[in-house]
Coordinates of C-alpha atoms and ligand atoms in Angstrom, one line a residue:
M1 CA 6.5 12.0 18.4
D2 CA 8.5 13.3 15.5
R3 CA 7.2 16.1 13.3
L4 CA 8.2 17.5 10.0
L5 CA 8.9 21.2 9.5
I6 CA 8.4 22.4 6.0
R7 CA 9.0 25.9 4.6
G8 CA 7.0 26.1 1.4
G9 CA 7.6 27.8 -1.9
R10 CA 10.6 25.9 -3.3
R11 CA 10.5 24.3 -6.7
L12 CA 11.8 20.8 -6.9
H13 CA 14.6 19.7 -9.3
G14 CA 16.7 16.6 -9.7
E15 CA 16.3 12.9 -9.3
V16 CA 14.6 10.7 -6.7
P17 CA 14.9 6.9 -6.5
V18 CA 11.6 5.1 -6.1
S19 CA 11.7 2.3 -3.5
G20 CA 10.2 -1.1 -3.5
A21 CA 6.4 -1.1 -3.0
K22 CA 5.0 -1.4 0.6
N23 CA 1.9 -3.2 -0.6
A24 CA 4.0 -5.7 -2.6
A25 CA 6.6 -6.2 0.1
L26 CA 4.1 -7.1 2.9
P27 CA 2.4 -10.0 1.1
Q28 CA 5.8 -11.2 -0.2
L29 CA 7.1 -11.4 3.3
C30 CA 4.1 -13.6 4.2
A31 CA 4.6 -15.7 1.0
A32 CA 8.0 -16.8 2.5
L33 CA 6.0 -18.7 5.1
L34 CA 4.8 -21.1 2.3
S35 CA 8.3 -22.8 2.0
A36 CA 10.7 -24.5 4.3
E37 CA 13.5 -23.2 2.1
P38 CA 14.9 -19.7 2.4
V39 CA 13.6 -16.9 0.3
T40 CA 15.6 -13.8 -0.7
L41 CA 13.8 -10.5 -1.4
L42 CA 15.6 -7.6 -3.1
N43 CA 14.6 -4.0 -3.2
M44 CA 12.8 -4.2 0.2
P45 CA 11.8 -0.7 1.3
R46 CA 12.9 0.6 4.7
L47 CA 9.5 1.1 6.3
Q48 CA 7.9 0.8 9.7
D49 CA 5.3 -1.7 8.3
V50 CA 8.1 -3.9 7.0
S51 CA 9.8 -3.8 10.4
T52 CA 6.4 -4.8 12.0
M53 CA 6.0 -7.7 9.5
L54 CA 9.5 -8.9 10.3
R55 CA 8.7 -8.8 14.0
L56 CA 5.7 -10.9 13.3
L57 CA 7.7 -13.4 11.3
R58 CA 10.3 -13.7 14.0
H59 CA 7.6 -14.2 16.6
M60 CA 6.5 -17.3 14.5
G61 CA 10.1 -18.7 14.6
V62 CA 11.1 -17.5 11.2
G63 CA 14.8 -16.6 10.6
V64 CA 15.3 -13.1 9.2
E65 CA 18.6 -11.7 8.1
R66 CA 19.0 -8.2 6.7
S67 CA 22.0 -6.3 5.9
D68 CA 21.5 -2.5 5.8
D69 CA 20.7 -2.0 2.2
G70 CA 21.1 -5.4 0.8
P71 CA 18.8 -8.4 0.3
L72 CA 16.5 -9.7 3.0
R73 CA 16.7 -13.4 3.6
I74 CA 13.8 -15.1 5.2
D75 CA 13.9 -18.7 6.4
A76 CA 10.6 -20.2 7.5
G77 CA 12.1 -23.7 7.8
A78 CA 11.8 -23.7 11.6
L79 CA 8.3 -22.0 11.8
H80 CA 6.9 -23.0 15.2
T81 CA 4.2 -20.5 16.2
P82 CA 1.6 -20.0 13.5
E83 CA 0.2 -16.9 15.2
A84 CA -0.3 -13.2 14.6
P85 CA -1.0 -11.6 18.0
Y86 CA -3.2 -8.5 18.5
E87 CA -0.2 -6.3 19.6
L88 CA 1.2 -6.6 16.0
V89 CA -2.0 -6.9 14.0
K90 CA -3.6 -3.7 15.6
T91 CA -0.7 -1.6 14.3
M92 CA -0.7 -3.2 10.8
R93 CA -3.8 -4.7 9.2
A94 CA -1.7 -6.4 6.6
S95 CA -0.8 -9.0 9.3
V96 CA -4.0 -10.7 8.1
L97 CA -1.9 -11.8 5.1
A98 CA -0.3 -14.4 7.3
L99 CA -3.6 -16.3 7.5
G100 CA -3.6 -17.9 4.0
P101 CA 0.0 -19.0 4.0
L102 CA -0.1 -20.4 7.6
L103 CA -3.2 -22.5 6.8
A104 CA -1.6 -23.8 3.6
R105 CA 1.7 -24.7 5.1
R106 CA 0.7 -25.7 8.7
G107 CA -3.0 -26.4 8.5
A108 CA -3.6 -24.1 11.4
A109 CA -3.4 -20.4 12.3
K110 CA -4.4 -18.0 15.0
V111 CA -4.6 -14.5 13.6
S112 CA -6.0 -11.6 15.6
L113 CA -9.0 -9.8 14.1
P114 CA -7.8 -6.4 13.0
G115 CA -10.6 -4.3 14.5
G116 CA -11.3 -0.6 13.5
C117 CA -9.2 1.5 11.2
A118 CA -9.0 5.3 10.6
I119 CA -10.0 5.2 6.9
G120 CA -13.0 2.9 7.1
S121 CA -14.4 -0.2 8.8
R122 CA -12.4 -2.7 6.7
P123 CA -13.9 -6.0 7.6
V124 CA -12.2 -9.4 6.6
D125 CA -15.4 -11.3 6.0
Q126 CA -14.3 -12.1 2.4
H127 CA -11.0 -13.6 3.6
I128 CA -12.9 -15.9 5.9
K129 CA -15.5 -16.8 3.3
G130 CA -12.9 -17.7 0.7
L131 CA -10.6 -19.7 3.0
T132 CA -13.7 -21.5 4.3
A133 CA -14.5 -22.6 0.7
M134 CA -11.0 -24.0 0.5
G135 CA -11.7 -26.3 3.5
A136 CA -10.8 -24.2 6.5
D137 CA -12.9 -23.9 9.7
I138 CA -12.5 -20.4 11.0
A139 CA -14.0 -19.4 14.4
V140 CA -13.6 -16.0 16.2
E141 CA -12.7 -16.6 19.8
H142 CA -11.5 -13.9 22.2
G143 CA -10.8 -11.5 19.3
D144 CA -8.7 -14.0 17.4
M145 CA -9.5 -15.9 14.2
I146 CA -8.8 -19.5 15.0
A147 CA -8.3 -21.4 11.7
R148 CA -7.9 -25.1 11.2
L149 CA -8.4 -27.5 8.4
S150 CA -12.0 -29.0 8.5
A151 CA -12.3 -32.5 9.9
G152 CA -10.7 -35.2 7.8
R153 CA -8.6 -32.8 5.7
R154 CA -4.8 -32.9 5.5
R155 CA -4.5 -29.9 3.3
L156 CA -6.6 -27.1 1.8
K157 CA -8.6 -27.9 -1.3
G158 CA -9.0 -26.0 -4.5
A159 CA -12.2 -23.9 -4.8
H160 CA -14.1 -21.5 -7.0
I161 CA -14.0 -18.2 -5.2
A162 CA -16.0 -15.2 -6.3
T163 CA -15.8 -12.3 -3.7
D164 CA -18.6 -9.9 -3.2
M165 CA -16.3 -7.0 -3.9
I166 CA -12.7 -6.7 -5.3
T167 CA -10.3 -7.1 -2.4
V168 CA -6.6 -6.7 -2.7
T169 CA -5.3 -8.5 0.4
G170 CA -8.2 -11.0 0.1
T171 CA -7.0 -11.9 -3.4
E172 CA -3.5 -12.2 -2.1
N173 CA -4.5 -14.5 0.8
F174 CA -6.4 -16.8 -1.6
L175 CA -3.6 -16.8 -4.1
M176 CA -1.0 -17.8 -1.5
A177 CA -3.3 -20.4 0.1
A178 CA -4.2 -22.0 -3.3
T179 CA -0.5 -22.6 -4.3
L180 CA -0.4 -25.5 -1.8
A181 CA -4.0 -26.6 -2.0
E182 CA -5.2 -29.9 -3.5
G183 CA -6.4 -29.3 -7.1
E184 CA -7.4 -26.2 -8.9
T185 CA -8.6 -22.8 -7.5
V186 CA -10.2 -20.2 -9.6
L187 CA -10.4 -16.6 -8.3
E188 CA -13.2 -14.6 -9.9
N189 CA -13.4 -10.8 -9.4
A190 CA -9.8 -10.9 -8.5
A191 CA -7.9 -7.7 -7.8
Q192 CA -5.7 -6.6 -10.7
E193 CA -3.2 -4.3 -8.9
P194 CA 0.4 -4.6 -10.0
E195 CA 1.2 -5.9 -6.5
I196 CA -0.9 -9.0 -7.1
A197 CA 1.0 -9.7 -10.3
D198 CA 4.3 -9.2 -8.5
L199 CA 3.2 -11.6 -5.8
A200 CA 2.2 -14.2 -8.4
E201 CA 5.6 -13.8 -10.1
M202 CA 7.3 -14.5 -6.8
L203 CA 5.1 -17.6 -6.1
I204 CA 5.8 -18.9 -9.7
A205 CA 9.6 -18.5 -8.9
M206 CA 8.9 -20.7 -5.9
G207 CA 7.3 -23.4 -8.1
A208 CA 3.7 -22.4 -8.0
Q209 CA 1.4 -22.9 -11.0
I210 CA -0.5 -19.7 -11.6
E211 CA -2.2 -18.2 -14.7
G212 CA -4.2 -15.0 -15.3
H213 CA -2.6 -12.8 -12.6
G214 CA -3.1 -9.2 -13.5
S215 CA -6.6 -10.0 -14.8
S216 CA -9.8 -10.5 -12.9
R217 CA -9.7 -14.3 -13.2
I218 CA -6.7 -16.1 -11.7
R219 CA -6.3 -19.9 -12.0
I220 CA -4.0 -21.8 -9.6
Q221 CA -3.1 -25.5 -9.7
G222 CA -2.0 -26.5 -6.2
V223 CA 1.5 -28.2 -5.9
D224 CA 2.8 -30.4 -3.1
R225 CA 5.6 -28.0 -2.0
L226 CA 7.2 -24.7 -2.9
H227 CA 10.9 -24.1 -2.9
G228 CA 13.0 -21.0 -2.1
C229 CA 13.5 -18.2 -4.6
S230 CA 15.1 -14.8 -5.1
H231 CA 12.7 -12.0 -6.1
R232 CA 12.9 -8.3 -6.6
V233 CA 10.0 -6.2 -5.1
V234 CA 8.3 -4.1 -7.8
A235 CA 8.7 -0.3 -7.6
D236 CA 6.1 1.6 -5.4
R237 CA 3.6 3.2 -7.7
I238 CA 2.0 5.1 -4.9
E239 CA 5.3 6.6 -3.7
A240 CA 6.0 7.5 -7.4
G241 CA 2.5 9.0 -7.7
T242 CA 3.0 11.0 -4.5
F243 CA 6.2 12.6 -5.8
L244 CA 4.5 13.3 -9.2
C245 CA 1.8 15.3 -7.3
A246 CA 4.5 17.0 -5.2
V247 CA 6.4 18.2 -8.2
A248 CA 3.3 19.1 -10.1
A249 CA 2.2 21.3 -7.2
T250 CA 5.6 23.0 -6.4
G251 CA 6.7 23.2 -10.0
G252 CA 10.0 21.9 -11.2
D253 CA 11.6 19.1 -13.2
V254 CA 12.2 15.7 -11.5
L255 CA 13.2 12.2 -12.7
L256 CA 11.7 9.4 -10.6
R257 CA 14.3 6.7 -11.1
H258 CA 12.8 3.2 -11.3
G259 CA 9.2 4.6 -11.3
R260 CA 6.7 2.6 -13.5
A261 CA 4.6 4.9 -15.6
D262 CA 2.7 1.9 -16.9
H263 CA 1.4 1.3 -13.3
L264 CA 0.1 4.9 -13.0
D265 CA -1.9 5.5 -16.1
A266 CA -5.0 6.9 -14.4
V267 CA -3.0 9.4 -12.2
I268 CA -0.7 10.4 -15.1
E269 CA -3.7 11.1 -17.3
K270 CA -5.1 13.5 -14.7
L271 CA -1.8 15.2 -14.2
R272 CA -1.5 15.8 -17.9
A273 CA -5.0 17.1 -18.1
A274 CA -4.1 19.5 -15.3
G275 CA -1.2 20.8 -17.4
A276 CA 1.9 18.9 -16.1
D277 CA 4.2 17.2 -18.5
V278 CA 4.7 13.6 -17.4
Q279 CA 6.7 11.2 -19.6
A280 CA 7.8 7.6 -19.3
V281 CA 11.6 7.6 -19.8
A282 CA 14.2 4.7 -19.7
D283 CA 13.9 3.2 -16.1
G284 CA 11.8 6.0 -14.8
I285 CA 9.2 8.8 -15.1
R286 CA 10.0 12.5 -15.7
V287 CA 7.7 15.2 -14.6
Q288 CA 7.9 18.9 -15.5
S289 CA 5.4 21.3 -14.1
P290 CA 5.0 25.1 -14.1
G291 CA 3.5 24.7 -10.6
G292 CA 0.0 24.2 -9.2
A293 CA -1.2 27.8 -9.6
K294 CA -0.8 27.4 -13.4
L295 CA -2.5 24.0 -13.4
K296 CA -6.2 23.3 -13.8
A297 CA -8.0 21.4 -11.0
Q298 CA -9.0 17.8 -11.9
G299 CA -11.9 15.8 -10.5
F300 CA -11.7 12.0 -10.3
R301 CA -13.4 9.0 -8.8
T302 CA -11.3 6.4 -7.0
T303 CA -11.8 2.8 -8.1
E304 CA -9.9 -0.5 -8.2
Y305 CA -6.9 -0.8 -10.5
P306 CA -6.5 0.2 -13.3
G307 CA -8.8 3.0 -12.1
F308 CA -7.7 6.0 -10.0
P309 CA -6.2 4.6 -6.8
T310 CA -7.7 5.4 -3.4
D311 CA -4.2 5.5 -2.1
M312 CA -3.5 8.6 -4.4
Q313 CA -6.8 10.5 -3.5
A314 CA -5.4 12.6 -0.7
Q315 CA -2.2 13.6 -2.5
F316 CA -4.0 14.7 -5.7
M317 CA -6.5 16.6 -3.6
A318 CA -3.6 18.7 -2.2
L319 CA -2.7 19.7 -5.8
D320 CA -6.4 20.5 -6.5
C321 CA -6.4 22.9 -3.5
I322 CA -4.0 25.3 -5.3
A323 CA -4.9 24.7 -8.9
Q324 CA -7.3 26.9 -10.9
G325 CA -11.0 26.0 -10.9
T326 CA -13.1 23.5 -9.0
A327 CA -12.8 19.7 -8.8
T328 CA -15.1 17.0 -7.6
V329 CA -13.5 14.0 -6.0
T330 CA -15.5 10.9 -5.2
E331 CA -14.0 8.2 -2.9
T332 CA -15.7 4.9 -3.6
I333 CA -13.4 2.4 -1.8
F334 CA -13.2 3.5 1.9
E335 CA -16.0 5.3 3.7
N336 CA -13.9 7.6 5.9
R337 CA -10.9 8.6 3.7
F338 CA -11.4 12.4 3.9
M339 CA -9.7 12.9 7.2
H340 CA -7.1 15.2 5.6
V341 CA -9.8 17.6 4.5
D342 CA -10.1 19.3 8.0
E343 CA -6.3 19.7 8.1
L344 CA -6.2 21.2 4.6
L345 CA -8.8 23.7 5.7
R346 CA -6.3 24.9 8.4
L347 CA -4.0 25.7 5.6
G348 CA -6.6 27.8 3.9
A349 CA -8.0 25.3 1.4
R350 CA -11.7 25.5 0.4
I351 CA -13.3 22.0 0.4
Q352 CA -16.8 20.9 1.0
V353 CA -17.5 17.2 1.8
D354 CA -20.9 15.5 1.5
G355 CA -20.6 11.8 2.2
K356 CA -18.2 10.3 -0.3
V357 CA -17.9 13.4 -2.4
A358 CA -15.5 16.3 -1.9
V359 CA -15.7 19.6 -3.9
I360 CA -12.4 21.5 -3.9
E361 CA -12.3 25.1 -5.0
G362 CA -8.7 25.9 -6.0
Q363 CA -7.1 28.9 -4.1
P364 CA -4.3 31.2 -5.1
R365 CA -2.4 30.4 -2.0
L366 CA -2.2 28.2 1.1
S367 CA -0.7 29.5 4.4
G368 CA 1.5 27.3 6.6
A369 CA 0.1 26.1 9.9
T370 CA 0.5 23.1 12.3
V371 CA -1.5 20.1 11.0
M372 CA -1.9 16.6 12.2
A373 CA -1.4 13.4 10.1
T374 CA -4.2 10.9 10.6
D375 CA -3.2 8.1 8.3
L376 CA -0.5 7.2 5.8
R377 CA -1.7 8.9 2.6
A378 CA -3.3 11.8 4.5
S379 CA 0.2 12.5 5.9
A380 CA 1.6 12.6 2.3
C381 CA -1.1 15.0 1.3
L382 CA -0.2 17.3 4.1
V383 CA 3.5 17.2 3.2
I384 CA 2.6 18.2 -0.4
A385 CA 0.3 21.0 0.9
G386 CA 3.2 22.2 3.2
L387 CA 5.6 22.3 0.2
V388 CA 3.4 24.9 -1.5
A389 CA 2.0 26.8 1.5
E390 CA 3.5 30.2 2.3
G391 CA 5.6 30.2 5.5
Q392 CA 6.1 27.2 7.8
T393 CA 4.0 24.1 8.1
A394 CA 4.5 21.6 10.9
V395 CA 3.1 18.1 10.2
E396 CA 2.6 16.2 13.4
R397 CA 2.2 12.5 14.1
I398 CA 4.4 11.5 11.2
H399 CA 4.7 8.0 12.5
H400 CA 1.9 7.4 10.0
L401 CA 4.2 8.6 7.2
D402 CA 7.1 6.3 8.3
R403 CA 4.8 3.3 8.0
G404 CA 4.8 3.5 4.3
Y405 CA 7.3 6.0 2.8
D406 CA 11.0 5.2 2.7
C407 CA 13.0 8.3 3.8
M408 CA 10.4 10.7 2.4
E409 CA 11.9 13.9 3.9
A410 CA 15.4 12.9 2.8
K411 CA 14.2 12.3 -0.8
L412 CA 12.4 15.6 -0.9
H413 CA 15.4 17.4 0.7
G414 CA 17.5 15.9 -2.1
I415 CA 15.5 17.6 -4.8
G416 CA 15.4 21.0 -3.1
A417 CA 12.6 21.0 -0.6
D418 CA 13.1 22.9 2.7
I419 CA 12.0 20.1 5.0
E420 CA 13.4 18.8 8.2
R421 CA 12.4 16.2 10.8
V422 CA 12.3 17.3 14.4
Q423 CA 12.6 14.5 16.8
A424 CA 10.4 14.5 19.9
Ligands
LIG1 N1 -13.7 -5.4 2.1 C1 -14.7 -6.0 2.8 N2 -14.5 -7.3 3.3 C2 -13.3 -7.9 3.1 C3 -12.3 -7.2 2.4 C4 -12.5 -6.0 1.9 O1 -15.8 -5.5 3.0 O2 -13.2 -9.1 3.6 C5 -14.0 -4.0 1.6 C6 -13.1 -2.9 2.3 O3 -13.7 -2.5 3.5 C7 -13.0 -1.9 1.3 C8 -13.0 -2.7 -0.1 O4 -13.5 -3.9 0.2 O5 -14.2 -1.1 1.2 C9 -11.6 -2.8 -0.6 O6 -10.7 -3.2 0.4 P1 -9.4 -4.1 0.1 O7 -9.6 -5.5 0.8 O8 -9.0 -4.1 -1.3 O9 -8.3 -3.3 0.9 P2 -7.0 -4.0 1.6 O10 -6.6 -5.2 0.9 O11 -7.3 -4.1 3.1 C10 -5.2 -2.8 0.2 C11 -4.0 -1.9 0.5 C12 -4.5 -0.5 0.9 C13 -5.4 0.0 -0.2 C14 -6.5 -1.0 -0.6 C15 -7.3 -0.6 -1.8 C16 -2.3 -3.4 1.3 C17 -1.5 -4.0 2.4 N3 -3.2 -2.5 1.6 O12 -5.9 -2.9 1.4 O13 -3.4 0.3 1.1 O14 -5.9 1.3 0.1 O15 -5.9 -2.3 -0.8 O16 -6.5 -0.4 -2.9 O17 -2.1 -3.9 0.2 C18 -2.2 2.2 1.9 O18 -1.2 1.7 1.4 O19 -2.3 3.4 2.3 C19 -3.4 1.3 2.0 C20 -4.4 1.6 2.8

């Protein structure tokens, strides 16, 4: 397995392009299943998870054409196998996003149950409950969710769906399914993440009737069919946030081209409170920082958008490890998302975890060591820690990083980091 070697201590300067968002791209690839006409997606990030989703679509009989950097064309006209097998689902939980579109377009789907996950138990009970309210019968057999329209139904029906908690991919599944359902669907307690709004914009470009996306109440009037469209994937706010934390920690001056400051309010507010200068500029975000040792540690609590994102918790914690003072971080979304803590301790960080609360006591220095990535955002946290640690840090198991960051080491290298990938 590949590893990253990082020699810490370099300040970062220059410009980094922010890629399309992983968590917008994945549902949008599934949304292409809703139409028999081709869909073109622009700004598709080069990620392992995107490759996995494309394999899944091809398995279903969907045509996929991709030039190296150009648009991705997806043609689900000849969709013949409405199935997501375990081999693909187990490597990427977002495969569950195929369930809603397949039910809506084909009236049947077989999608493997995802099973366990490193960051928490992550059940899909809400997905099942909501789609059942829309007229699906979903049974679990041999590890697969076998979904069909209930007896006598020819298509899904509109429903009033109020989930027990806010779920991002749940909201996306319902939104996609509802576009082709009979009548009106109202989603209460809907997720408000920018990726939901971006998916809704794509669906509207396909002819869907949607109102209220970006708020907690979304209304969808079902239509008979959706047509093809061309859509540009929104910039990745988590990739941008990760680079903001990296530059804040190392010190320097970097422009994140295409970054959306308006999607990162909670993170930017904390970075400013810490002492970094973060500004929205034309088509990007500029960050200037004297370096982590001159910043003040900041506590936060992860919550759903527009709150502080759980997907930024690990990266901000790396910054807190070398800032002045003590910070308390509370993770409220996933029950096991502190796996990076033990690895940070190997670098000399001082952190105590009690349940969902971590207390970080900033240290004047970290010292490089070999550490192991455990999930996507934990990997990014260890890269940031490596950029500021004295000496060499080796981050192992970076296949996790490749799932969700588009050429991270090349982008960091481009702004002055001493980082290289060593192939196994
Ligand atoms: N939940 C349930 N039942 C459900 C659905 C969710 O109990 O049926 C719980 C989860 O266990 C969790 C909470 O509800 O405690 C929120 O989970 P959510 O469904 O919102 O998470 P998700 O849709 O599976 C997406 C992102 C994650 C991100 C979370 C939270 C995608 C493909 N994934 O996951 O991204 O952390 O929302 O914002 O959009 C990442 O990119 O590193 C990543 C993990």
